[in-house]
Each structure stands twice: as structure tokens, then as C-alpha cells.
Amino acid sequence: MSEFRAELIDYLEGRITFEEFDRRRDERSSTESEGAAEDVGELQPSTSAPIPHRLEEGVSPGVQLVFASILGETTEQIKEEEEEDEEEDSLSYVDDENDKDYIVKKERKEVEEMEKRQKRGGRRGAKRNLKAEKEEREDEGEGEDVSVGDVFALEMELNRENKKMMKGRRHGSKLAPALRGLMGEANIRYARGEKEEAIMMCMEIIRQAPLAYEPFSTLAMIYEDEEDMNKALQFGLIAAHLNPSDCDEWIRLAEMSLEQDNIRQAILCYTKAIKYDPTNVRYLWDRCSLQMRVGEHKQCMDGYRRILALLPMEEGEHFMQLSKDMAKSYYESNDLPAALAVMEEALVRHPSLVSNDLLNMAAELYITNRQFNKALQVLGQFAGIVLDRAEPTTDVTTPTQEKESGDQEKKKEEEGTESTADEGNKVEENGQIMGVQVPDSIPVDLKAKVIVCLIHLYVYSPLEGLVSSLMEQSAEEIGDLYLDISEAYLEVGEYGSALPLLSALVISEKYNMAVVWLRHAECLKALGQMEAAAESYSKVVEMAPQHLEARLSLATLQQQLGRMDCALKALEPMYDSDTLAQDASAAQKELKLLLHRSTLLKTEGKVLDYLDAMISMISMLLKVAMQRAKVCVRSVTMSGENHLRLVKVEDLLDIADHETAYRDNTGKTSILSKEDWWQLLVSTVLTLCEVQRYEEAELLVGSAMEFYSFYDIKPKRKELEFFGLSATILDRNYYKAYNYIRLMLIEKVDLPQLWNIFNQLTITSVHQRHHRFCLRMLLKHPDNHALCILCGHNAMVSGSFKHALGQYVQAFQTHPNDPLCCLFMGLTFFHMASQKYVAKRHTLVMQGFSFMWRYMELRGECQETMYNLGRALHQMGLTHLAIHYYQKALSLPAEKLEGIEDDQVDLKREIAYNLSLIYQSSGNMEIARQLLNTYCVI
């Protein structure tokens, strides 16, 4: 290195550039190589002497052993040769240390060439050596036949060496020799403070060698010095990904990510570090803490499990505390099997470190998992509890045991656990429990666990003394244990045993809570004490107004006791509208409450209150649909009471995203099926029509038509259309009724009932929209008889008699025996003859009468036909003939039509009125007055 000192000092001090330094070094190297070549022939360093019978240095010891086995050498001979070589190397090194012909640079070049050959392929060199050895041995006459197994062993060893070499090179530098110099120049520029030049050099290196990590690492340090932590972190991450085996760098990047509050990126960095250092507990612990912060509970617990596996036996306290925390976390996340697995591992690994808290937790987990025998076993092992068991019997089974086993099997089926069956087998093997010996020093929590286990195992004989000793302590101090034991009694149906414990709790100050009162009420209800149970439920509702089950139970009890007002009071709404709009759980509870309330109101006959409850429920379902239909619910005063009404509001605020609001509302109302909601809607519409609130019924139907779940089902959509049509007709809203009937006719044009309804609506409606609709439909369906008649009527009303006559003739051609068509044609001819300017008036009159006589022949002589003939003659001014037919019509009785009252089809009032007009025009006022008094005065 002394030969480069002048150039190196000049370069480091900045007097020359890197290119100048490289040029001078090359010149000096060439000069020295020429001088060394002249001395080669004179002296040869001892270190370069050839070593006989040795493989290349690039071949590993394993490959050498394979060669030795093939060549017939023993390991002892190889070791002796290696030791001799080492002695020769050391001696030659001492002898040649001060030789003038020993050139360090030349030796370094030889080493570099050797390394390059080794990297290019040790396998080829080894094969060449193998071939050389074989030739040498063949020449010497000492060679033996090489077996296939030897060659295969050599191939396998060479493959392993090649894989190791490639693995060692995997994360090495990716820089070419020329770029390494530029990388060194960049680092020196960075050390001098020339950061811009260093950045440019690093970028150039990245452009040429994008997979090298060195420039990215240098850039990260540069930006970190400039306090640009974001860029420093990004370049550091790239460098770490290109050189992932550097664990310290990953940890540093994780800390930088945490400084920027990027917890998930920090977790990724810790994961990379753990991949290359999987036994580092600190890395695992830090990653678990971060995963817990972001809510990745499962990954955090997996990390804690790895920590438990790595903790040594000396850290037992740490192991037990971590196991306890993990079991608690698993229990809170409802992963009971995992919590039990962690707890069992702790009990087995460090039994001497089991504390009362840990034992209490283990017993609680077993009880929760319904492994009561296992809980007693653990308590007996670590708390000194002794179970006195009877001799196991298999032949005789008492009825009590059969009942107990039946109950256990029933519970096992309900809960779907296999542990109960295993416990039942253990009970039969060990015998029935006859007594329990509990040490006096045992904590009261563990004693309560023993009592709970015995209750669930139906072992009642030792319980009296244990429960009595437990109840000697104040309920204020151990009220939670009182509650656990009472709940166990309630679960197995021992309500009488649970009642004293619950009664002691409800009168205490600390445990006078809603949950205790609820258990007390359930116990009283099961014992048949309805009055006391109702009082307890009332206390629950008072303490927890939003407890749904308590309200429903209280309402049921009050109804059974005949207190309907109290039952309805218990079912009053629990939440306001804002809470229902934001909280899905509150909306579901409110729906259940309203459903029970509506059922109770309907049975009591309170229709208006029933409608209030139904409108509240339906409005929750149709919230988005009512927004689109511009319908809202308002409270109005009716008969001195406030009730809900549906009203139309044009300036109602619209919802921004209907799809999102619809999905959110669907989740809130999912407690009832679509069919149940449909039945509620139909019941509400029918009830609204019963109380003659037709407008609200039509608004409700219109809102339901905007609801996807109802509109997409065709039968329900058609039924809604009929509901809407009926409501609008009853409400005399013919404009909306026309919209409904129009849609129905477009789909079912050949249904006569629809055309009859359409005709009734167009008669009473003042709008003329139906004229164009009928003409368009006639163009599509020219053979429709009803359309021809209606188009003729429309033309007749508008004064287009010829057009009307054409439509009537078309209808007459398809139905020549229809008396109604003859009547329409005859009346049309009379209207044409009554016009002021007519060329052939008499011909029109004769044609009109011919169709009228045809009508009378087809229809028969009755009140209707005589009245129509009289009207035609009256219109044409033939009053003397008209009087004859009017009087004849008065003398005929009205027809009897099924489903229609006689008064509705009787034409005597119309006939008498027209006849009185004739008498008035002739001056005979007495007869006219007589006719009106006889037939027209009520």
C-alpha cells in the first residue's frame, strides 16, 4: 500500500480526481508488472511452489473426501498431508517474509484470479481435477475401476457445493468493478459534504445497476442527514429489500416508520427481520405490540405463541404471565379452545409456578367450555381438593343417574360439544362423586368454582354445606360468586336453590343491578310467582330502559294478569329517531318491540294506535323509498290524541346515495323476512282503507312501489298496483287512478274488467288524456272490441259523429248480434240528423230508427228498450210517439241483476222526469207535477 500512498493522499485531499487517481495507479501497476516479469526467471517464491497430490483451493473438504474415497486415500492420509502443507506454508512464509522478490500485489492478483475461477464453476474444476487424477493413476498403473455409486456421490457433493456457493453469492454486491470505483467516489463525496454530486453519482449507478443496494443505502444516509425522513425511509426500504439479510437495517427502518406513524410498514419491517433472525424474542415482542395496536389479534397471538416456544425454562414467571395474558385475550375474542390450549401448556410446563389467579382462570375456562370434570381435576391437582367417589358400577343404573345422563346428553346435543361425552365416560370410569373435601385455606373464588362444577354434574349432596359456608360471607364482598352459583342453579333448573342467593343480592347495595333483578325475575317466573316476577321485571325496565327481553317478558306477564294498560306501557318506544337512524342494533330492537306492541293493540281493538305502530315499522323499512316518493310521517292531533299520518311533501330533502342508504336500511330491518314485511304492508293498507284513510293508503302503496324488494317481484308489484287503483278510486283521485289503470291495460289489453274500470274513470274524469291513449292502443290492437267502442264514445263526445259511426260500424261488424252496438249506431244517426246543416236528414232518421228497432229486437221488450226508444223520439221532436214509449216503460218492471240492488237499475225516475218535460212544454203542469211527485220525490 505504500506505493499508492502519494496518489491516494492527493485523491483524498481533493487535489486530483478519481479518474486521475485511477490512471496513475494503472501506470504504476504496469511498470511494476514489467519489473516483476524480469525477476521471475531468477527467483521463485516458496509460497508459489506446487503442492503435490492436492486439489484446487476452490474445492471444499467434502468434495476432497469424495475424491479421496475414489482414489483410495484415507482420511488420515489427507489430514497428514494437510498438516504437512500447513507446516510448509508457515515455514515458507517465515523464510520468504523478507525476500525482495515477494511482491504482495502479485500475490493478491493470484488470489483474485483464484476466486474468480472458483465463482465461475468449482464443479468444472473439480471434474477436470478428477479427470487429471484418473489419467495420472492410469499412467502409474495404480488405478482401479470407479463404481457408479462413487460417481453419483461425487455428483451429489458437487451439486451441494454449487448450491452453497450460489446461496452465499445471492445477497452479495451486484456492482461491476468499474461501478465499485464510482460507488467509492460517491461515498467520498458524501464524506466531504458534496451531497449533490454524491446523489448524482448514486443515481447513475442505479441507472446502470438497479439491483445493487449500495447506492440506495448511501442515498438513504444522505437524505437522513438532510432531515428528509420520508425520502430516507423510502430509499432505505429499497436498499433493505435488495439486501434483505441485514436484520439491523430492518429494525432501524421499523423505528423510522414508527416515527412517521406508519405502524403497518413497521410491522412489515419487523417481519423481514424475524425472517432472518427467527429466534430473536425482542423482534417478536415488538411486532406483537404493534399488531395489537392495529387490531391484528390473530397475528399477535401467533407471535406470542412463538415467544412462548422460545422462552427458556429459567424465565418461568415471564412464561406464566404471558400465558395468562394470552388466555385472557383469546377469551375476550371468543376463541375458547385457543385459550384452553395456552392455559394447559402453562400448567404442564411450570406446575410449581401456578398461582391462585392462574388456577382460577383455568377453572373458569374449563367451566365456560363445560368441561366440569376437567376443572375439578385441575382444582384437585393444584388446590388440594379431594373428591370422594363411589365404586364404579356398570350393571345397575338408578333412575337418578339415568336422568342425569339423559340431561347431559341433551345438553351436549344442544351445545354441540364433544367434551361432555368424554366427561360422562370419565364419570362412569371413576365412579359417582359422593363427597368433597375442601381445605379451609382455599380462596373463596376457587370454592365457588367447585360448587359450580358440582351443580353442573348434578352432585347435590355435598352442596348444602359448601353453599351455606359460602353464604356466611357478605353478599357485598362476594356478590359475583353468589351470581355465578345462582346462574348455575338456574341453568340446571334448580330455581328453588337459586332464589335465596338472588334474593340476597337484590337487597344489597353493591349488587342491586339490572342483571341481578333479571335473574331474580326469571327465577320467580319459573316458580309461578307471577306478581313478584312482574315487579322484578318492572325493576329491570326501570334500571335498564333499553333491555328488550325484559320489556317483552314484562308485557307478557302483565297481559296474563289482565293489565293491558301496563302491558302497553312496557312496550312503549325505547329510542328516538336520531338513534334509530344511526344505530342498527337499536333499530332492530325497536322493530321487535313495535311488532309485539302492534299485535297487542290489534287484539285490543285500538285501531288508531295499531296503525301508529304499523306506520312506524313500515316507515323504517321504506325509508329510502319514501324519500323518493316524497312521503313522510308526521304526528297530528286527531280527536284530542296525537297519531301518525302519511303526508305528501314536495320539498323533502333527498338522499345523496340511495344505493348505500338502501343497503344500510336493509341491514337494520333484516330481523324480519321479506314475506313478513309484505304481510305487514298488506295489513297496514287494508286497515287504512277500513278507517277510510284512502289517501294515506295510496301514499303507502306508492312508496312500496319504490321499494326494490317488492317492485322486483312481479306478483307483488301487480298486487300493489291493484291496491293503489282501489285506494285512488275510493279517494276519488281519478288522475292517479288513470295512471294505475293505464299501466294495467298496456300489459293486459284483452281483459274486459279493466276496460270497464277504465270507462268508469274516464266518465268521471275531467281530463281528456285518455283520447290519445285509446287511439294509440287502437293502432296497436285494431281488433279489440272494447277499444273500438271507447274510441267511438270519445269521438261522439268531441262531436266527430262520422268518426264515431266508423268505430261503431267496425265494432258491429265483429259483433253483429250485440244490441249495444245497434243502440250506439242508432243514436249516432240521430245526432247527425239533429245537426243544423244536414243534406239527407230524413235518410239519417230512417237509418237511426232501423238500428233502434234492431236494438229492440236483440234486447227484447223491456224497460230499458222502451226508455231508449222514447228518448230517441223525444230528441227528434216526435213527442206524441215518445209519450207512448215513456208510458209503456213506466208500466214495465225493472230488471233483476245479481249483485246489484233493484233501485240502482230502475229507470222510472229518469222516465218520469223526461215525460214531465214533455208535459211542461205542452203546458200541462198538473200532470207534470203529478209525475214528479210520484216517481222523483223522496
Coordinates of C-alpha atoms in Angstrom, one line a residue, residues 367-630:
I367 CA -66.4 -24.3 33.2
T368 CA -67.1 -22.0 30.2
N369 CA -66.2 -24.8 27.9
R370 CA -68.4 -27.1 30.0
Q371 CA -65.5 -29.4 31.0
F372 CA -66.5 -29.6 34.6
N373 CA -64.7 -32.8 35.4
K374 CA -61.5 -31.3 34.0
A375 CA -62.0 -28.2 36.1
L376 CA -62.3 -30.4 39.2
Q377 CA -59.3 -32.3 38.3
V378 CA -57.2 -29.2 37.9
L379 CA -58.5 -27.8 41.2
G380 CA -57.7 -31.1 42.9
Q381 CA -54.2 -31.1 41.5
F382 CA -53.2 -27.6 42.4
A383 CA -55.6 -26.6 45.2
G384 CA -55.7 -29.7 47.3
I385 CA -59.4 -30.5 46.7
V386 CA -60.2 -34.2 47.3
L387 CA -63.2 -35.9 45.7
D388 CA -64.8 -38.9 47.4
R389 CA -66.1 -41.2 44.7
A390 CA -68.1 -44.4 45.0
E391 CA -67.1 -47.6 43.4
P392 CA -67.9 -47.6 39.6
T393 CA -70.8 -49.8 38.7
T394 CA -71.8 -50.8 35.2
D395 CA -74.7 -53.3 35.8
V396 CA -77.2 -51.3 37.9
T397 CA -78.3 -47.8 36.9
T398 CA -80.5 -45.8 39.2
P399 CA -83.3 -43.6 37.7
T400 CA -81.5 -40.5 39.0
Q401 CA -78.4 -41.5 37.1
E402 CA -80.4 -42.1 34.0
K403 CA -82.0 -38.7 34.3
E404 CA -78.6 -37.1 34.9
S405 CA -77.1 -38.9 31.9
G406 CA -80.1 -38.0 29.8
D407 CA -79.8 -34.4 30.8
Q408 CA -76.1 -34.4 30.0
E409 CA -76.7 -35.9 26.6
K410 CA -79.4 -33.4 25.9
K411 CA -77.2 -30.5 26.8
K412 CA -74.4 -32.0 24.7
E413 CA -76.7 -32.1 21.6
E414 CA -77.9 -28.5 22.2
E415 CA -74.4 -27.1 22.6
G416 CA -72.7 -29.3 20.0
T417 CA -69.6 -30.0 22.2
E418 CA -67.8 -33.4 22.3
S419 CA -66.2 -32.7 25.7
T420 CA -69.4 -33.5 27.6
A421 CA -69.4 -37.0 26.2
D422 CA -65.8 -37.5 27.2
E423 CA -66.6 -36.3 30.7
G424 CA -69.5 -38.6 31.0
N425 CA -67.2 -41.5 30.2
K426 CA -64.8 -40.3 32.9
V427 CA -67.5 -40.1 35.4
E428 CA -68.5 -43.7 34.8
E429 CA -64.9 -44.9 35.0
N430 CA -64.1 -43.0 38.2
G431 CA -67.4 -43.5 39.9
Q432 CA -70.0 -41.1 41.2
I433 CA -68.9 -38.2 43.4
M434 CA -70.2 -38.8 47.0
G435 CA -68.4 -36.0 48.8
V436 CA -65.9 -33.2 48.5
Q437 CA -63.1 -32.2 50.9
V438 CA -62.2 -28.6 50.5
P439 CA -59.3 -27.2 52.5
D440 CA -60.0 -24.2 54.7
S441 CA -57.1 -22.3 53.2
I442 CA -58.5 -22.4 49.7
P443 CA -59.6 -19.0 48.3
V444 CA -63.3 -18.4 48.2
D445 CA -63.2 -17.9 44.4
L446 CA -61.9 -21.5 43.9
K447 CA -64.5 -22.8 46.3
A448 CA -67.2 -21.1 44.2
K449 CA -65.8 -22.8 41.1
V450 CA -66.0 -26.2 42.9
I451 CA -69.7 -25.5 43.7
V452 CA -70.5 -24.5 40.1
C453 CA -68.8 -27.7 38.8
L454 CA -70.8 -29.9 41.2
I455 CA -74.0 -28.2 40.3
H456 CA -73.5 -28.9 36.6
L457 CA -72.5 -32.5 37.4
Y458 CA -75.8 -32.9 39.3
V459 CA -73.9 -33.7 42.6
Y460 CA -76.2 -32.1 45.1
S461 CA -75.3 -34.0 48.3
P462 CA -72.1 -32.0 49.2
L463 CA -73.5 -28.7 48.0
E464 CA -75.6 -27.8 51.1
G465 CA -72.6 -27.4 53.4
L466 CA -70.5 -25.7 50.8
V467 CA -73.1 -23.2 49.8
S468 CA -74.0 -22.5 53.5
S469 CA -70.4 -21.8 54.3
L470 CA -70.1 -19.5 51.3
M471 CA -73.3 -17.6 52.2
E472 CA -71.8 -16.8 55.7
Q473 CA -69.7 -14.2 53.9
S474 CA -71.4 -10.9 53.0
A475 CA -73.0 -10.6 49.6
E476 CA -71.4 -7.1 49.3
E477 CA -68.0 -8.7 49.2
I478 CA -68.5 -11.8 47.1
G479 CA -71.7 -10.9 45.2
D480 CA -70.2 -12.0 41.9
L481 CA -69.7 -15.5 43.3
Y482 CA -73.3 -15.5 44.5
L483 CA -74.4 -14.7 41.0
D484 CA -72.3 -17.4 39.4
I485 CA -73.7 -20.0 41.7
S486 CA -77.3 -18.9 41.2
E487 CA -76.9 -18.9 37.4
A488 CA -75.6 -22.4 37.6
Y489 CA -78.7 -23.4 39.6
L490 CA -80.9 -21.7 37.0
E491 CA -79.2 -23.5 34.2
V492 CA -79.9 -26.9 35.6
G493 CA -83.4 -26.0 36.6
E494 CA -82.9 -25.7 40.4
Y495 CA -84.9 -22.5 40.8
G496 CA -85.7 -23.0 44.4
S497 CA -82.0 -23.2 45.3
A498 CA -81.1 -20.2 43.3
L499 CA -83.8 -17.9 44.8
P500 CA -82.2 -17.4 48.2
L501 CA -78.9 -16.3 46.6
L502 CA -80.7 -13.9 44.2
S503 CA -82.8 -12.5 47.0
A504 CA -79.7 -11.8 49.0
L505 CA -78.2 -10.0 46.0
V506 CA -81.2 -7.8 45.1
I507 CA -81.3 -6.3 48.6
S508 CA -77.6 -5.5 48.7
E509 CA -76.3 -2.1 47.8
K510 CA -73.4 -3.1 45.5
Y511 CA -75.2 -5.7 43.5
N512 CA -78.6 -4.1 43.2
M513 CA -78.3 -4.1 39.4
A514 CA -80.5 -4.8 36.4
V515 CA -78.8 -8.1 35.6
V516 CA -79.4 -9.4 39.1
W517 CA -83.0 -8.3 39.1
L518 CA -83.5 -10.0 35.7
R519 CA -82.2 -13.4 37.0
H520 CA -84.5 -12.8 40.1
A521 CA -87.5 -12.2 37.8
E522 CA -86.7 -15.3 35.7
C523 CA -86.5 -17.4 38.8
L524 CA -89.8 -16.1 40.2
K525 CA -91.5 -16.6 36.8
A526 CA -90.3 -20.2 36.6
L527 CA -91.6 -20.8 40.2
G528 CA -95.0 -19.5 39.2
Q529 CA -94.9 -16.3 41.3
M530 CA -96.3 -14.0 38.6
E531 CA -96.9 -10.9 40.7
A532 CA -93.5 -10.9 42.2
A533 CA -91.9 -11.7 38.8
A534 CA -93.8 -8.7 37.3
E535 CA -92.4 -6.4 40.0
S536 CA -88.9 -7.7 39.4
Y537 CA -89.2 -7.2 35.6
S538 CA -90.5 -3.7 36.3
K539 CA -87.4 -3.0 38.3
V540 CA -85.2 -4.3 35.4
V541 CA -87.0 -1.9 32.9
E542 CA -86.6 0.9 35.4
M543 CA -82.9 0.3 35.7
A544 CA -82.3 -0.6 32.0
P545 CA -85.0 1.0 29.9
Q546 CA -83.4 -0.3 26.7
H547 CA -83.4 -4.0 27.7
L548 CA -85.7 -5.6 25.1
E549 CA -86.2 -9.0 26.6
A550 CA -87.2 -7.6 30.0
R551 CA -89.8 -5.4 28.3
L552 CA -91.3 -8.2 26.3
S553 CA -91.4 -10.5 29.3
L554 CA -93.0 -7.8 31.5
A555 CA -95.6 -7.1 28.8
T556 CA -96.4 -10.8 28.6
L557 CA -96.8 -11.1 32.3
Q558 CA -99.0 -8.0 32.5
Q559 CA -101.2 -9.3 29.7
Q560 CA -101.6 -12.6 31.6
L561 CA -102.5 -10.7 34.7
G562 CA -105.1 -8.7 32.7
R563 CA -103.3 -5.4 33.0
M564 CA -103.4 -4.3 29.3
D565 CA -102.5 -0.7 30.0
C566 CA -99.4 -1.8 31.9
A567 CA -98.5 -4.2 29.1
L568 CA -98.8 -1.4 26.6
K569 CA -96.8 0.9 28.8
A570 CA -94.0 -1.6 28.9
L571 CA -94.0 -1.7 25.1
E572 CA -93.5 2.0 24.6
P573 CA -90.7 3.1 22.1
M574 CA -87.2 2.9 23.6
Y575 CA -85.2 5.1 21.2
D576 CA -85.6 8.5 19.4
S577 CA -85.5 8.9 15.6
D578 CA -81.8 10.1 15.6
T579 CA -80.6 7.0 17.4
L580 CA -82.6 4.7 15.2
A581 CA -81.1 6.3 12.1
Q582 CA -77.5 5.8 13.3
D583 CA -77.6 2.5 15.4
A584 CA -78.6 -0.7 13.5
S585 CA -78.9 -2.7 16.7
A586 CA -81.2 -0.1 18.3
A587 CA -83.4 -0.2 15.1
Q588 CA -83.7 -4.0 15.3
K589 CA -84.7 -3.8 19.0
E590 CA -87.3 -1.1 18.2
L591 CA -88.7 -3.2 15.4
K592 CA -89.2 -6.2 17.7
L593 CA -90.8 -4.0 20.3
L594 CA -93.2 -2.4 17.8
L595 CA -94.1 -5.8 16.4
H596 CA -95.2 -7.1 19.8
R597 CA -97.0 -3.8 20.5
S598 CA -98.9 -3.8 17.3
T599 CA -100.1 -7.4 17.9
L600 CA -101.3 -6.4 21.4
L601 CA -103.1 -3.3 20.1
K602 CA -104.8 -5.3 17.4
T603 CA -106.2 -7.8 19.8
E604 CA -107.4 -4.9 22.0
G605 CA -109.2 -3.3 19.0
K606 CA -107.3 0.0 19.3
V607 CA -107.1 0.6 15.5
L608 CA -105.5 4.1 15.5
D609 CA -102.8 3.1 17.9
Y610 CA -102.3 -0.1 15.9
L611 CA -101.9 2.0 12.7
D612 CA -99.3 4.2 14.5
A613 CA -97.2 1.2 15.4
M614 CA -97.5 -0.3 11.9
I615 CA -96.7 3.0 10.2
S616 CA -93.6 3.3 12.4
M617 CA -92.4 -0.1 11.4
I618 CA -93.2 0.3 7.7
S619 CA -91.5 3.7 7.6
M620 CA -88.3 2.1 8.9
L621 CA -88.4 -0.4 6.1
L622 CA -89.4 2.1 3.3
K623 CA -87.2 4.9 4.5
V624 CA -85.3 5.3 1.2
A625 CA -88.4 4.6 -0.9
M626 CA -90.5 7.2 0.9
Q627 CA -87.7 9.7 0.3
R628 CA -88.0 9.0 -3.5
A629 CA -91.8 9.2 -3.3
K630 CA -91.7 12.5 -1.4

